[in-house]
CSV table of C-alpha atoms and ligand atoms in Angstrom, one decimal:
chain,number,residue,atom,x,y,z
A,281,UNK,CA,193.7,107.6,81.2
A,282,UNK,CA,194.0,106.0,77.8
A,283,UNK,CA,196.4,106.9,75.4
A,284,UNK,CA,193.8,106.9,72.3
A,285,UNK,CA,190.9,108.9,70.9
A,286,UNK,CA,189.0,107.3,74.2
A,287,UNK,CA,190.8,110.4,76.1
A,288,UNK,CA,188.5,112.7,74.2
A,289,UNK,CA,185.0,111.2,75.0
A,290,UNK,CA,183.5,113.4,77.3
A,291,UNK,CA,179.9,111.6,77.3
A,292,UNK,CA,178.5,108.0,77.1
A,293,UNK,CA,179.6,107.2,73.5
A,294,UNK,CA,178.8,104.0,71.5
A,295,UNK,CA,182.0,102.4,69.9
A,296,UNK,CA,181.7,99.9,67.3
A,297,UNK,CA,184.9,97.6,66.1
A,298,UNK,CA,184.5,97.2,62.3
A,299,UNK,CA,186.5,94.1,62.2
A,300,UNK,CA,184.0,92.1,64.5
A,301,UNK,CA,181.2,93.6,62.4
A,302,UNK,CA,183.0,92.3,59.3
A,303,UNK,CA,183.6,88.7,60.8
A,304,UNK,CA,179.7,88.8,61.9
A,305,UNK,CA,178.5,89.8,58.4
A,306,UNK,CA,180.6,87.4,56.6
A,307,UNK,CA,179.9,84.3,58.9
A,308,UNK,CA,176.1,85.2,58.3
A,309,UNK,CA,176.1,85.8,54.5
A,310,UNK,CA,178.2,82.4,54.2
A,311,UNK,CA,175.3,80.7,56.2
A,312,UNK,CA,172.6,81.8,54.3
A,313,UNK,CA,173.9,81.6,50.8
A,314,UNK,CA,175.1,78.1,51.8
A,315,UNK,CA,171.4,77.5,51.5
A,316,UNK,CA,171.0,79.2,48.1
A,317,UNK,CA,169.1,82.1,50.0
A,318,UNK,CA,169.7,85.7,49.5
A,319,UNK,CA,170.7,87.8,52.4
A,320,UNK,CA,168.7,90.8,53.1
A,321,UNK,CA,169.9,92.1,56.4
A,322,UNK,CA,167.6,94.4,58.6
A,323,UNK,CA,169.4,97.7,59.0
A,324,UNK,CA,167.4,98.8,62.2
A,325,UNK,CA,170.0,97.3,64.6
A,326,UNK,CA,172.6,99.9,63.7
A,327,UNK,CA,170.7,102.9,61.9
A,328,UNK,CA,174.2,103.9,60.9
A,329,UNK,CA,175.5,104.4,57.1
A,330,UNK,CA,179.0,103.6,58.2
A,331,UNK,CA,178.0,100.2,59.5
A,332,UNK,CA,176.0,99.8,56.3
A,333,UNK,CA,179.0,100.6,54.4
A,334,UNK,CA,181.0,97.7,56.0
A,335,UNK,CA,178.1,95.7,55.2
A,336,UNK,CA,178.3,96.7,51.3
A,337,UNK,CA,181.6,96.1,51.0
A,338,UNK,CA,180.9,92.3,52.4
A,339,UNK,CA,178.9,92.1,49.1
A,340,UNK,CA,175.3,93.0,50.3
A,341,UNK,CA,172.9,95.5,48.0
A,342,UNK,CA,169.7,94.6,49.5
A,343,UNK,CA,168.5,95.6,52.7
A,344,UNK,CA,165.4,95.8,55.3
A,345,UNK,CA,164.4,98.6,57.3
A,346,UNK,CA,161.5,99.6,59.7
A,347,UNK,CA,160.4,103.0,58.8
A,348,UNK,CA,160.0,105.6,56.0
A,349,UNK,CA,162.8,107.6,57.4
A,350,UNK,CA,165.0,104.9,57.8
A,351,UNK,CA,164.4,104.1,54.3
A,352,UNK,CA,165.2,107.6,53.1
A,353,UNK,CA,168.3,107.3,55.3
A,354,UNK,CA,170.0,104.5,53.7
A,355,UNK,CA,168.9,105.6,50.3
A,356,UNK,CA,170.8,108.7,50.6
A,357,UNK,CA,173.6,106.5,51.6
A,358,UNK,CA,173.2,104.6,48.3
A,359,UNK,CA,170.9,101.8,49.0
A,360,UNK,CA,168.6,101.1,46.0
A,361,UNK,CA,166.7,98.0,46.9
A,362,UNK,CA,165.1,98.3,50.2
A,363,UNK,CA,162.2,96.3,51.6
A,364,UNK,CA,159.8,98.1,54.4
A,365,UNK,CA,159.3,95.3,56.9
A,366,UNK,CA,156.6,96.6,59.0
A,367,UNK,CA,153.0,96.7,57.9
A,368,UNK,CA,152.8,99.8,55.9
A,369,UNK,CA,151.7,103.0,57.7
A,370,UNK,CA,149.1,104.5,54.9
A,371,UNK,CA,149.8,108.1,56.5
A,372,UNK,CA,153.3,108.0,55.1
A,373,UNK,CA,152.2,107.0,51.4
A,374,UNK,CA,153.2,110.7,49.8
A,375,UNK,CA,156.9,110.6,51.1
A,376,UNK,CA,157.4,106.7,50.5
A,377,UNK,CA,156.0,107.5,46.9
A,378,UNK,CA,158.7,110.2,46.5
A,379,UNK,CA,161.2,107.6,47.5
A,380,UNK,CA,159.9,104.7,45.1
A,381,UNK,CA,160.6,107.2,42.2
A,382,UNK,CA,164.4,107.5,43.4
A,383,UNK,CA,165.7,103.9,44.0
A,384,UNK,CA,165.4,100.9,42.0
A,385,UNK,CA,163.4,98.8,44.3
A,386,UNK,CA,161.2,99.7,47.0
A,387,UNK,CA,159.1,96.9,48.8
A,388,UNK,CA,156.4,97.3,51.3
A,389,UNK,CA,154.5,94.8,53.5
A,390,UNK,CA,150.7,94.7,54.3
A,391,UNK,CA,148.4,92.2,56.2
A,392,UNK,CA,145.1,93.8,56.0
A,393,UNK,CA,142.8,94.6,53.2
A,394,UNK,CA,142.0,98.2,54.2
A,395,UNK,CA,145.9,98.8,53.8
A,396,UNK,CA,145.9,96.9,50.2
A,397,UNK,CA,142.7,99.1,49.2
A,398,UNK,CA,144.1,102.7,50.2
A,399,UNK,CA,147.3,101.2,48.6
A,400,UNK,CA,145.8,100.3,45.4
A,401,UNK,CA,143.7,103.4,45.2
A,402,UNK,CA,146.5,105.7,45.7
A,403,UNK,CA,149.4,104.6,44.2
A,404,UNK,CA,150.2,106.4,41.1
A,405,UNK,CA,153.6,107.5,39.2
A,406,UNK,CA,155.9,105.0,41.0
A,407,UNK,CA,156.4,101.3,41.4
A,408,UNK,CA,156.0,99.5,44.4
A,409,UNK,CA,156.8,95.5,45.2
A,410,UNK,CA,154.3,94.0,47.7
A,411,UNK,CA,154.9,91.5,50.5
A,412,UNK,CA,152.1,89.9,52.4
A,413,UNK,CA,153.0,89.4,56.2
A,414,UNK,CA,152.4,86.0,57.3
A,415,UNK,CA,152.2,85.1,61.2
A,416,UNK,CA,154.0,81.8,61.7
A,417,UNK,CA,153.4,82.1,65.5
A,418,UNK,CA,154.9,85.3,66.8
A,419,UNK,CA,151.3,86.9,67.0
A,420,UNK,CA,152.2,90.4,66.3
A,421,UNK,CA,150.9,91.1,62.7
A,422,UNK,CA,150.1,88.8,59.8
A,423,UNK,CA,147.8,86.6,57.9
A,424,UNK,CA,147.7,83.0,59.3
A,425,UNK,CA,149.4,80.8,56.9
A,426,UNK,CA,146.1,78.9,56.1
A,427,UNK,CA,143.9,81.8,55.7
A,428,UNK,CA,143.7,81.3,51.9
A,429,UNK,CA,140.7,83.4,51.5
A,430,UNK,CA,142.5,86.4,53.1
A,431,UNK,CA,145.5,86.1,50.8
A,432,UNK,CA,143.3,85.8,47.5
A,433,UNK,CA,141.3,88.8,48.8
A,434,UNK,CA,144.7,90.8,49.1
A,435,UNK,CA,145.9,89.6,45.7
A,436,UNK,CA,142.8,90.4,44.0
A,437,UNK,CA,143.2,94.2,45.7
A,438,UNK,CA,146.5,94.9,44.7
A,439,UNK,CA,145.8,93.3,41.2
A,440,UNK,CA,143.6,96.1,40.5
A,441,UNK,CA,146.9,98.7,40.0
A,442,UNK,CA,149.6,97.7,37.7
A,443,UNK,CA,152.0,100.0,39.6
A,444,UNK,CA,152.0,97.2,42.3
A,445,UNK,CA,153.8,94.0,41.8
A,446,UNK,CA,153.3,91.1,44.2
A,447,UNK,CA,156.8,89.9,45.5
A,448,UNK,CA,155.7,87.1,48.0
A,449,UNK,CA,155.4,86.3,51.9
A,450,UNK,CA,157.3,87.5,54.4
A,451,UNK,CA,157.5,86.2,58.0
A,452,UNK,CA,159.3,87.1,61.2
A,453,UNK,CA,159.7,84.4,64.1
A,454,UNK,CA,160.3,87.0,67.0
A,455,UNK,CA,158.9,84.4,69.5
A,456,UNK,CA,162.3,82.7,69.3
A,457,UNK,CA,163.6,85.3,71.8
A,458,UNK,CA,161.1,83.9,74.4
A,459,UNK,CA,162.8,80.5,73.9
A,460,UNK,CA,165.4,79.3,76.1
A,461,UNK,CA,167.0,76.5,74.2
A,462,UNK,CA,168.6,76.2,70.6
A,463,UNK,CA,166.5,73.3,69.8
A,464,UNK,CA,163.2,75.2,70.5
A,465,UNK,CA,164.5,78.0,68.3
A,466,UNK,CA,165.2,75.7,65.8
A,467,UNK,CA,161.8,74.0,65.6
A,468,UNK,CA,160.2,77.2,65.4
A,469,UNK,CA,162.0,78.4,62.4
A,470,UNK,CA,161.5,75.0,60.7
A,471,UNK,CA,157.6,75.6,61.5
A,472,UNK,CA,157.8,78.9,59.8
A,473,UNK,CA,159.5,77.3,57.0
A,474,UNK,CA,157.5,74.3,56.3
A,475,UNK,CA,154.4,76.6,56.7
A,476,UNK,CA,155.8,79.3,54.1
A,477,UNK,CA,156.4,76.5,51.8
A,478,UNK,CA,153.5,75.1,51.8
A,479,UNK,CA,152.0,78.8,51.1
A,480,UNK,CA,154.0,79.3,48.2
A,481,UNK,CA,153.4,75.9,46.8
A,482,UNK,CA,149.5,77.0,46.2
A,483,UNK,CA,150.3,80.3,44.6
A,484,UNK,CA,153.4,79.4,42.6
A,485,UNK,CA,151.7,78.4,39.3
A,486,UNK,CA,150.1,82.0,39.1
A,487,UNK,CA,153.1,84.0,40.6
A,488,UNK,CA,156.3,81.9,39.4
A,489,UNK,CA,158.7,84.2,41.2
A,490,UNK,CA,156.9,84.4,44.7
A,491,UNK,CA,159.7,85.1,47.2
A,492,UNK,CA,159.7,83.8,50.8
A,493,UNK,CA,161.2,85.8,53.6
A,494,UNK,CA,162.3,84.8,56.9
A,495,UNK,CA,164.5,86.3,59.1
A,496,UNK,CA,165.7,86.8,62.8
A,497,UNK,CA,169.1,86.3,64.7
A,498,UNK,CA,168.2,83.6,66.9
A,499,UNK,CA,166.3,81.4,64.6
A,500,UNK,CA,168.7,81.8,61.8
A,501,UNK,CA,171.7,81.1,64.3
A,502,UNK,CA,170.2,77.7,65.3
A,503,UNK,CA,168.8,76.8,62.0
A,504,UNK,CA,170.1,73.5,60.4
A,505,UNK,CA,167.7,74.0,57.2
A,506,UNK,CA,167.0,77.0,55.3
A,507,UNK,CA,166.2,75.0,52.2
A,508,UNK,CA,163.4,76.2,50.1
A,509,UNK,CA,163.7,79.7,51.9
A,510,UNK,CA,164.4,82.6,49.2
A,511,UNK,CA,165.7,85.3,51.3
A,512,UNK,CA,166.5,86.0,55.2
A,513,UNK,CA,166.5,89.3,57.2
A,514,UNK,CA,168.6,89.2,60.2
A,515,UNK,CA,169.3,92.4,61.9
A,516,UNK,CA,170.8,91.9,65.5
A,517,UNK,CA,173.8,89.6,64.1
A,518,UNK,CA,175.9,92.7,63.1
A,519,UNK,CA,176.4,93.7,66.9
A,520,UNK,CA,175.1,90.9,68.8
A,521,UNK,CA,174.8,91.7,72.5
A,522,UNK,CA,174.6,90.2,75.7
A,523,UNK,CA,171.0,88.8,75.1
A,524,UNK,CA,172.4,87.0,72.1
A,525,UNK,CA,175.4,85.7,74.1
A,526,UNK,CA,173.2,84.1,76.5
A,527,UNK,CA,171.5,82.4,74.1
A,528,UNK,CA,174.6,81.0,72.7
A,529,UNK,CA,174.1,82.7,69.4
A,530,UNK,CA,177.5,84.2,70.0
A,531,UNK,CA,180.6,84.8,72.3
A,532,UNK,CA,181.4,88.0,74.2
A,533,UNK,CA,184.3,88.2,71.5
A,534,UNK,CA,181.5,88.7,68.7
A,535,UNK,CA,179.7,91.5,70.4
A,536,UNK,CA,180.7,94.7,68.2
A,537,UNK,CA,179.4,97.3,69.9
A,538,UNK,CA,180.3,98.7,73.3
A,539,UNK,CA,179.1,102.2,75.2
A,540,UNK,CA,182.1,104.0,76.5
A,541,UNK,CA,181.3,105.7,79.9
A,542,UNK,CA,183.0,108.0,82.0
A,543,UNK,CA,183.6,106.9,85.6
A,544,UNK,CA,182.0,109.7,88.1
A,545,UNK,CA,182.2,107.7,91.3
A,546,UNK,CA,183.8,105.1,93.2
A,547,UNK,CA,182.5,102.9,95.9
A,548,UNK,CA,184.9,100.1,96.7
A,549,UNK,CA,183.0,99.4,99.9
A,550,UNK,CA,180.2,98.0,97.9
A,551,UNK,CA,182.5,96.9,95.0
A,552,UNK,CA,180.9,99.2,92.8
A,553,UNK,CA,182.0,102.2,90.2
A,554,UNK,CA,179.1,104.5,88.9
A,555,UNK,CA,179.6,105.8,85.3
A,556,UNK,CA,178.0,108.5,83.4
A,557,UNK,CA,176.0,106.2,81.0
A,558,UNK,CA,172.4,104.9,81.9
A,559,UNK,CA,169.0,103.9,80.1
A,560,UNK,CA,168.9,107.0,78.2
A,561,UNK,CA,172.1,105.5,76.5
A,562,UNK,CA,171.6,102.1,76.7
A,563,UNK,CA,168.0,101.2,77.1
A,564,UNK,CA,166.7,99.8,80.3
A,565,UNK,CA,166.5,96.4,78.9
A,566,UNK,CA,168.0,93.5,81.5
A,567,UNK,CA,168.3,89.9,82.0
A,568,UNK,CA,168.5,87.9,85.1
A,569,UNK,CA,171.1,85.3,85.8
A,570,UNK,CA,170.5,81.9,87.1
A,571,UNK,CA,171.5,83.5,90.7
A,572,UNK,CA,168.5,86.0,90.3
A,573,UNK,CA,171.2,88.8,89.5
A,574,UNK,CA,169.9,91.6,87.4
A,575,UNK,CA,172.3,91.9,84.4
A,576,UNK,CA,172.0,95.4,82.7
A,577,UNK,CA,174.8,94.6,80.7
A,578,UNK,CA,178.4,93.3,80.4
A,579,UNK,CA,181.6,95.3,81.2
A,580,UNK,CA,185.0,95.8,79.0
A,581,UNK,CA,188.2,97.5,79.3
A,582,UNK,CA,189.4,99.3,76.3
A,583,UNK,CA,192.8,98.6,75.3
A,584,UNK,CA,195.3,101.4,73.6
A,585,UNK,CA,194.2,100.6,70.1
A,586,UNK,CA,190.6,101.5,70.8
A,587,UNK,CA,189.6,97.8,70.9
A,588,UNK,CA,188.5,96.1,74.1
A,589,UNK,CA,188.5,93.1,76.4
A,590,UNK,CA,185.8,91.6,78.4
A,591,UNK,CA,185.9,91.8,81.9
A,592,UNK,CA,184.3,88.6,83.4
A,593,UNK,CA,184.7,89.7,86.9
A,594,UNK,CA,182.2,92.7,86.5
A,595,UNK,CA,178.7,93.3,85.9
A,596,UNK,CA,176.4,96.3,84.9
A,597,UNK,CA,173.8,95.7,87.6
A,598,UNK,CA,171.8,98.9,87.6
A,599,UNK,CA,170.8,101.2,85.3
A,600,UNK,CA,168.8,104.4,86.1
A,601,UNK,CA,168.3,107.3,83.5
A,602,UNK,CA,171.6,108.4,83.2
A,603,UNK,CA,173.6,106.5,86.1
A,604,UNK,CA,175.0,102.9,85.8
A,605,UNK,CA,176.3,101.0,88.3
A,606,UNK,CA,179.1,98.5,87.8
A,607,UNK,CA,179.5,95.7,90.3
A,608,UNK,CA,183.0,94.0,90.5
A,609,UNK,CA,183.7,90.4,92.2
A,610,UNK,CA,186.3,92.1,94.6
A,611,UNK,CA,187.0,95.5,96.1
A,612,UNK,CA,190.7,95.3,95.0
A,613,UNK,CA,189.5,95.1,91.3
A,614,UNK,CA,188.7,98.6,91.7
A,615,UNK,CA,192.2,99.5,92.4
A,616,UNK,CA,193.1,100.2,88.5
A,617,UNK,CA,190.2,102.8,87.9
A,618,UNK,CA,189.8,106.5,89.1
A,619,UNK,CA,187.2,109.0,88.4
A,620,UNK,CA,187.5,110.4,84.9
A,621,UNK,CA,188.5,107.0,83.6
A,622,UNK,CA,186.4,105.5,80.7
A,623,UNK,CA,185.0,101.9,81.0
A,624,UNK,CA,182.9,100.0,78.5
A,625,UNK,CA,179.7,98.5,78.6
A,626,UNK,CA,178.4,95.7,76.4
A,627,UNK,CA,174.5,96.2,76.0
A,628,UNK,CA,171.9,93.8,76.4
A,629,UNK,CA,170.1,94.7,73.5
A,630,UNK,CA,172.2,96.4,70.8
A,631,UNK,CA,169.4,97.3,68.5
A,632,UNK,CA,168.0,99.4,71.6
A,633,UNK,CA,171.5,101.3,72.1
A,634,UNK,CA,171.7,102.1,68.6
A,635,UNK,CA,168.2,103.6,68.3
A,636,UNK,CA,169.0,106.1,70.9
A,637,UNK,CA,172.4,107.0,69.5
A,638,UNK,CA,173.2,110.1,67.3
A,639,UNK,CA,176.6,109.0,66.8
A,640,UNK,CA,178.8,106.1,66.8
A,641,UNK,CA,182.7,105.8,67.0
A,642,UNK,CA,184.4,103.2,65.3
A,643,UNK,CA,187.9,101.7,67.2
A,644,UNK,CA,190.2,103.9,64.8
A,645,UNK,CA,188.4,107.3,66.4
A,646,UNK,CA,186.3,108.3,63.5
A,647,UNK,CA,182.8,109.8,64.5
A,648,UNK,CA,179.8,108.3,62.4
A,649,UNK,CA,176.5,110.0,62.4
A,650,UNK,CA,173.3,107.9,62.6
A,651,UNK,CA,169.5,108.1,61.5
A,652,UNK,CA,168.9,109.7,64.8
A,653,UNK,CA,171.4,112.4,64.4
A,654,UNK,CA,169.8,113.2,61.0
A,655,UNK,CA,167.7,116.3,61.8
A,656,UNK,CA,165.0,115.6,59.2
A,657,UNK,CA,161.9,112.9,59.3
A,658,UNK,CA,162.6,112.0,55.9
A,659,UNK,CA,166.5,113.0,55.2
A,660,UNK,CA,166.5,114.6,51.7
A,661,UNK,CA,168.8,113.6,48.8
B,144,PLP,C1,160.2,92.0,60.4
B,144,PLP,C2,161.3,91.7,61.0
B,144,PLP,N1,162.5,91.2,60.1
B,144,PLP,C3,163.9,90.9,60.6
B,144,PLP,C4,164.2,91.5,61.8
B,144,PLP,C5,165.5,91.2,62.5
B,144,PLP,O1,165.6,90.4,63.5
B,144,PLP,P1,166.7,90.2,64.5
B,144,PLP,O2,166.9,91.6,65.0
B,144,PLP,O3,166.3,89.1,65.4
B,144,PLP,O4,168.0,89.5,63.5
B,144,PLP,C6,163.1,91.9,62.7
B,144,PLP,C7,163.5,92.7,64.2
B,144,PLP,O5,162.7,92.8,64.6
B,144,PLP,C8,161.8,92.4,62.1
B,144,PLP,O6,160.9,93.1,63.0
């Protein structure tokens, strides 16, 4: 057993390292600011007020979120400038307006004229910033960058309500995740940058303060040029994960989140140990190695001070609902483990791990709440 707070762990528990988080934030912030762009990190990756506080200590005061309840949660924790970076769900207008009255800046995103119409007809007693979502190739949502008529229509609808201010154009290149090389991801971001700049040029005379907002961790990590972009919204970079490491966006040492899992069975004959910690705790996303091996996570050994060391001789090879199977290179690698020990997993996709976590420990042993740990849909404050 370990001689620190990990001794007290009874169930699968995320553990985050604030020093690595801080390094990740400062590195990303420095890169973005070197192009005179504004850093607005997406907080969907951690959904944790404690992690948010570390980001704030790095000099950040603007964030993006992906739900109204997440906006409430972070507003309750002192964030006053928030962009809701998902096409707005009109059924949540009432809580959204309550929130808009409590913080300095609340921006929403729209890509359809029915949403614009609803918002224009119903927003009163609160100010909202409006971004138009632009589809630069991901094909999830958004207006095409050359669909000027659609943009004009949206502008004329929101122009009917003085409580709404057009802020600019927002895009998300999620398709960078589907590309294998850094050059391909760089190309995607460059294409989006050019399309967004051309779009802004068309409207800049009428709206001189138009903001162009882009952001995804693989694209920004690969980017060589962010010239002309006003705002960047990466999310995953704060934790990174195995997926990002395999894309060469980080190394194992840059991953700031692990899940500490109790060992519940040992199988040296198959070079495997079984832990309490499965899809319910990490999500069931996996990658496949060049040799066709399923990778459900990387493995770490915890040090006495709560930090960890990556074990390159082990892989998480299976995750079922609550079991995880760790396969080692040699049966003798298992000699140092016994039932009841705690071993850690580096998640394949950290955003999915956080969103199933009700709490997180920091390496000093403090337990921190998350959005999921709050009971209310819209945490009151
Ligand atoms: C609209 C939007 N912006 C930014 C991000 C952040 O992307 P990443 O987690 O790759 O940094 C996301 C993530 O899904 C997103 O949906």
